[in-house]
Short mmCIF file of C-alpha atoms in Angstrom, two decimals:
data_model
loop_
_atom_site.label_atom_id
_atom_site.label_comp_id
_atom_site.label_asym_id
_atom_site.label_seq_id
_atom_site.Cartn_x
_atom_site.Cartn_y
_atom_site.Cartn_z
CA UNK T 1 15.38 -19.13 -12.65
CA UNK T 2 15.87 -16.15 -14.87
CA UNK T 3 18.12 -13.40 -13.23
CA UNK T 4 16.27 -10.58 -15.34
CA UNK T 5 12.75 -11.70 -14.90
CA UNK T 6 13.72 -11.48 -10.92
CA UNK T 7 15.09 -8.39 -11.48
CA UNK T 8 11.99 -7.19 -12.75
CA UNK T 9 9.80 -8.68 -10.57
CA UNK T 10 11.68 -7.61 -7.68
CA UNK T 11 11.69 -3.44 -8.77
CA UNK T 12 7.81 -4.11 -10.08
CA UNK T 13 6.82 -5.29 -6.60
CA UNK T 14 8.77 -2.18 -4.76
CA UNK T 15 7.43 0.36 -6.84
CA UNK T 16 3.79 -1.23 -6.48
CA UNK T 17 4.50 -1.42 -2.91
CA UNK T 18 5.66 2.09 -2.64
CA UNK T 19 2.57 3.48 -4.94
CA UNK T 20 0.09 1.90 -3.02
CA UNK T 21 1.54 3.54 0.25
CA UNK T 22 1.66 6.85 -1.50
CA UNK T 23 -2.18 6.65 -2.54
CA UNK T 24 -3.29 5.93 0.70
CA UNK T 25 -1.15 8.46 2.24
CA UNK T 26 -2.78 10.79 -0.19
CA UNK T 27 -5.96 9.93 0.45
CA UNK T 28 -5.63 9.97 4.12
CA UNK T 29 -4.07 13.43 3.76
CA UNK T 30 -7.72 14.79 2.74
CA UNK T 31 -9.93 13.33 5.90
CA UNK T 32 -9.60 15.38 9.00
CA UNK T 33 -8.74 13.15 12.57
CA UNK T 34 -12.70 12.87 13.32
CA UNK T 35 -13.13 11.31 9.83
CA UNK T 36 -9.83 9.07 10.29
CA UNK T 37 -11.82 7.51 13.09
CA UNK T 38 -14.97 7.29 12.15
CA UNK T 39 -16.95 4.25 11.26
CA UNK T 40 -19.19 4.05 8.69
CA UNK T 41 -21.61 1.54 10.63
CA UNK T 42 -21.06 -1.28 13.66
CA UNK T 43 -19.34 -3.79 11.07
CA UNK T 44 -16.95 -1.38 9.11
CA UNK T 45 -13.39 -0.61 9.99
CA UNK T 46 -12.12 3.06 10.41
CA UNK T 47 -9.23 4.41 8.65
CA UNK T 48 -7.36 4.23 11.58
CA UNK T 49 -8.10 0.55 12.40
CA UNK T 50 -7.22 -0.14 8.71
CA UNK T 51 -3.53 2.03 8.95
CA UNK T 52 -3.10 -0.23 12.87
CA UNK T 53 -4.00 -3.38 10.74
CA UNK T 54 -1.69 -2.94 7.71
CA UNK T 55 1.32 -1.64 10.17
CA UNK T 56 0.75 -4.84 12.30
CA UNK T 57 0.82 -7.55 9.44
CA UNK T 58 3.84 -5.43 7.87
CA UNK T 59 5.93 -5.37 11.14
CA UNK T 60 4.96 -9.31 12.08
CA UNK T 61 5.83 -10.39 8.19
CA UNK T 62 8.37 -8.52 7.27
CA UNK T 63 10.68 -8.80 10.81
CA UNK T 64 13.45 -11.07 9.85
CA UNK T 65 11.97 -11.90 7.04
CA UNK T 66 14.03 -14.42 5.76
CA UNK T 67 14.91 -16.34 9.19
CA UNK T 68 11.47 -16.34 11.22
CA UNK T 69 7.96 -17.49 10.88
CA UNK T 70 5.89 -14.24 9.01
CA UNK T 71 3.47 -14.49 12.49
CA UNK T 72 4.92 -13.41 15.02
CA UNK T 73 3.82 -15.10 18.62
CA UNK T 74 3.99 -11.48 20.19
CA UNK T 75 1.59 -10.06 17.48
CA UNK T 76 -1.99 -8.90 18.66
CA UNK T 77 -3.63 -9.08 15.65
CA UNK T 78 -7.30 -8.83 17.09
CA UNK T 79 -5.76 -5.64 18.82
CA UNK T 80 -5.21 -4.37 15.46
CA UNK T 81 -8.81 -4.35 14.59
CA UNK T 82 -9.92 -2.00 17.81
CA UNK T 83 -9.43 1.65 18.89
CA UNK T 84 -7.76 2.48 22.08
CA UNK T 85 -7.77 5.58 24.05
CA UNK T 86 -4.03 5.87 23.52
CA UNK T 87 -4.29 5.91 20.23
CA UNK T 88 -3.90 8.90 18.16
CA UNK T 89 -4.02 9.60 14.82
CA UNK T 90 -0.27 10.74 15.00
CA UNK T 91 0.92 7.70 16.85
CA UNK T 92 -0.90 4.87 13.96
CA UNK T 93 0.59 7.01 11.39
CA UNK T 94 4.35 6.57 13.74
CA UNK T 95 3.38 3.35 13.77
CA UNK T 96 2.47 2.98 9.78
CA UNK T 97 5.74 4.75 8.96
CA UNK T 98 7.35 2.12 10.59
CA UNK T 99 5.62 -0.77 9.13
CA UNK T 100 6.33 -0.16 5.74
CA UNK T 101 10.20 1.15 6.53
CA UNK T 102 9.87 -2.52 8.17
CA UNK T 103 8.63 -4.05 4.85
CA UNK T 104 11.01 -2.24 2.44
CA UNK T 105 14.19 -2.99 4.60
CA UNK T 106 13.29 -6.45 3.93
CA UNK T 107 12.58 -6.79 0.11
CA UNK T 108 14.87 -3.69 -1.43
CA UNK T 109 18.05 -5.73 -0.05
CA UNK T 110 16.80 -9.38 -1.82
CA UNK T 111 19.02 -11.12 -3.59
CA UNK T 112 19.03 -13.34 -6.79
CA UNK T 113 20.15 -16.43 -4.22
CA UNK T 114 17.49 -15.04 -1.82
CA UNK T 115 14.49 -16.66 -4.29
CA UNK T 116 16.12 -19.95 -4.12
CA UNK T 117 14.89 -19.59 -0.36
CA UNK T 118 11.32 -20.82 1.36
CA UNK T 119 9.26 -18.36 3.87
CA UNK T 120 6.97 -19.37 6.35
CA UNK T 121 3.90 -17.96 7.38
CA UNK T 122 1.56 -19.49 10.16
CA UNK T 123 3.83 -23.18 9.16
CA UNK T 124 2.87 -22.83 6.00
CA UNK T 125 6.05 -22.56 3.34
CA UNK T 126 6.25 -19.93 0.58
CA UNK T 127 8.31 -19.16 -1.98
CA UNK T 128 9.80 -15.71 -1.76
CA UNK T 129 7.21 -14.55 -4.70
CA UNK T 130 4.45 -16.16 -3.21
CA UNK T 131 5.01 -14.48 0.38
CA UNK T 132 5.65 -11.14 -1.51
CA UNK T 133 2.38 -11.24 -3.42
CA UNK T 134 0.03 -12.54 -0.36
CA UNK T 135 0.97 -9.23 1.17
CA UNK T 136 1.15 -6.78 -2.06
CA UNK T 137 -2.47 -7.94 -3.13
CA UNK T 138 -3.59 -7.80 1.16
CA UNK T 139 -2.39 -4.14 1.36
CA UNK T 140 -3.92 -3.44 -1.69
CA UNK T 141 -7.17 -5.01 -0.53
CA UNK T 142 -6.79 -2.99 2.50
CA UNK T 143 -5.72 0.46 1.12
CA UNK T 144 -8.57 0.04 -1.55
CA UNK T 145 -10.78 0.74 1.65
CA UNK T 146 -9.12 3.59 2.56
CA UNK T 147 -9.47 5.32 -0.80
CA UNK T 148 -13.37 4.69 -0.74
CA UNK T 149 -13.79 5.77 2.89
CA UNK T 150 -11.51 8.81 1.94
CA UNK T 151 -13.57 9.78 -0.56
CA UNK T 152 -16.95 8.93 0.90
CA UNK T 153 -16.42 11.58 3.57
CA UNK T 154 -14.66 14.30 1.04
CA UNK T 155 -17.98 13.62 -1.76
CA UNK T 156 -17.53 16.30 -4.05
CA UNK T 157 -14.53 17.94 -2.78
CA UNK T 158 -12.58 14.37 -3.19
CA UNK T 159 -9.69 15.28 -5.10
CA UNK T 160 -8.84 12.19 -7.36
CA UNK T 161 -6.31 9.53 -7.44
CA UNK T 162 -6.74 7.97 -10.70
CA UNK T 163 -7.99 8.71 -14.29
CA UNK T 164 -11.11 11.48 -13.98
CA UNK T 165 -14.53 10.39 -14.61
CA UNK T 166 -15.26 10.50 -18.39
CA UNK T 167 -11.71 11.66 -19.33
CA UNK T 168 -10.19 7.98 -20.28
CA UNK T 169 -9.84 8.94 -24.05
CA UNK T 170 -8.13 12.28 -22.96
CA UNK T 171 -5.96 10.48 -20.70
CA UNK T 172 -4.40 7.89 -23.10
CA UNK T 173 -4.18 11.11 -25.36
CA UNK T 174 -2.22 12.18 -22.62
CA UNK T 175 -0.32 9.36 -22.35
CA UNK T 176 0.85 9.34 -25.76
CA UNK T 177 2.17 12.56 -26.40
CA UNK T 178 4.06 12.15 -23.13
CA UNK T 179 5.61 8.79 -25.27
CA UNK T 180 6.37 10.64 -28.04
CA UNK T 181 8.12 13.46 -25.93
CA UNK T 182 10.38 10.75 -24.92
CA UNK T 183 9.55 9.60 -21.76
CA UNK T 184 10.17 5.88 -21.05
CA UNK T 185 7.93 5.00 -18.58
CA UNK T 186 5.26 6.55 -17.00
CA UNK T 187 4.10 5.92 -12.95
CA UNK T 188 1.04 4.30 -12.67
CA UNK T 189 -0.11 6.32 -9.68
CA UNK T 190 1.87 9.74 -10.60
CA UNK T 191 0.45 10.01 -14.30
CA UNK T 192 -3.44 10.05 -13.31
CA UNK T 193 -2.94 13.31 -10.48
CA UNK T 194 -0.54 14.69 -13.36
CA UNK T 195 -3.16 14.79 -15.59
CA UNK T 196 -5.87 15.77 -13.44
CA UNK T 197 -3.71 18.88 -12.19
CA UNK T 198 -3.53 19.37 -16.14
CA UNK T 199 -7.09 19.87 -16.50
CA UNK T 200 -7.46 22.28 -13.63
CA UNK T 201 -4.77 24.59 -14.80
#
């Protein structure tokens, strides 16, 4: 297998990881704590039951990672998708925090050797790229609904995440002269708010 298409795979899949936490976080960061409850109707998840969800699968698949099956027997997933009285919108996001530290203690330290090795989750073998994509494209699923329930309850006063409505050809303009100025690569979740804050100032 080729070391420097690992390599890049690897520091693709952390930085998508690590963007996709940061846009949720930013959306959640513009709901108040009735909002991070609510549900939309009887069928929907809150945010909160979405943040419990995501920190349980991260904490049950990315514990020993390498050495244990990715479900864990002492998980309660069904408990994941329910709102206790004990919860509180500071202790999911404790709990959050600790789910993803969980998931990138486990994938920053990978090795070349490491992608030789086989996962398992519920019995079922994966390679180390299949195991990390099941979960980067679930939490993406997942934080995907945040985002829209985020901005469902801001409406107008949403403050965007990505490229403003009918500003695409302004935003690759964007994009170019920050090429020419040099700059290698640009973040795919930091460039959109850097241009939007453009526009307002």
């Amino acid at each position: 297998m080729n070391e420097e298409i690992i390599k890049n795979y690897l520091s693709d899949a952390i930085e998508s990881f690590r963007n996709y936490k940061k846009m949720a976080e930013k959306a959640m960061a513009q709901v108040s704590d009735e909002e991070f409850f609510r549900a939309i109707d009887a069928e929907a998840n809150s945010i909160a039951v979405i943040v419990k969800h995501i920190a349980g699968n991260q904490r049950s698949r990315w514990t020993d990672f390498l050495t244990s099956d990715g479900e864990k027997p002492d998980r309660f997933r069904d408990g994941e998708f329910a709102a206790f009285d004990e919860d509180s919108r500071e202790s999911l996001m404790r709990f959050w925090k600790t789910g993803w530290q969980t998931l990138f203690d486990a994938v920053e330290p990978l090795t070349i050797e490491d992608f030789q090795k086989f996962v398992t989750i519920r019995g079922e073998p994966h390679t180390i790229v299949e195991a990390i994509n099941r979960q980067l494209t679930h939490y993406a699923y997942h934080i995907g609904q945040i985002v829209l329930l985020a901005k469902h309850f801001r409406s107008e006063n949403w403050q965007t995440l990505s490229v403003p409505k009918n500003k695409s050809a302004e935003f690759n303009q964007f994009l170019a002269e920050k090429q020419k100025a040099g700059v290698e690569k640009t973040n795919r979740l930091e460039a959109p708010q850097e241009f939007a804050k453009n526009l307002k100032e």
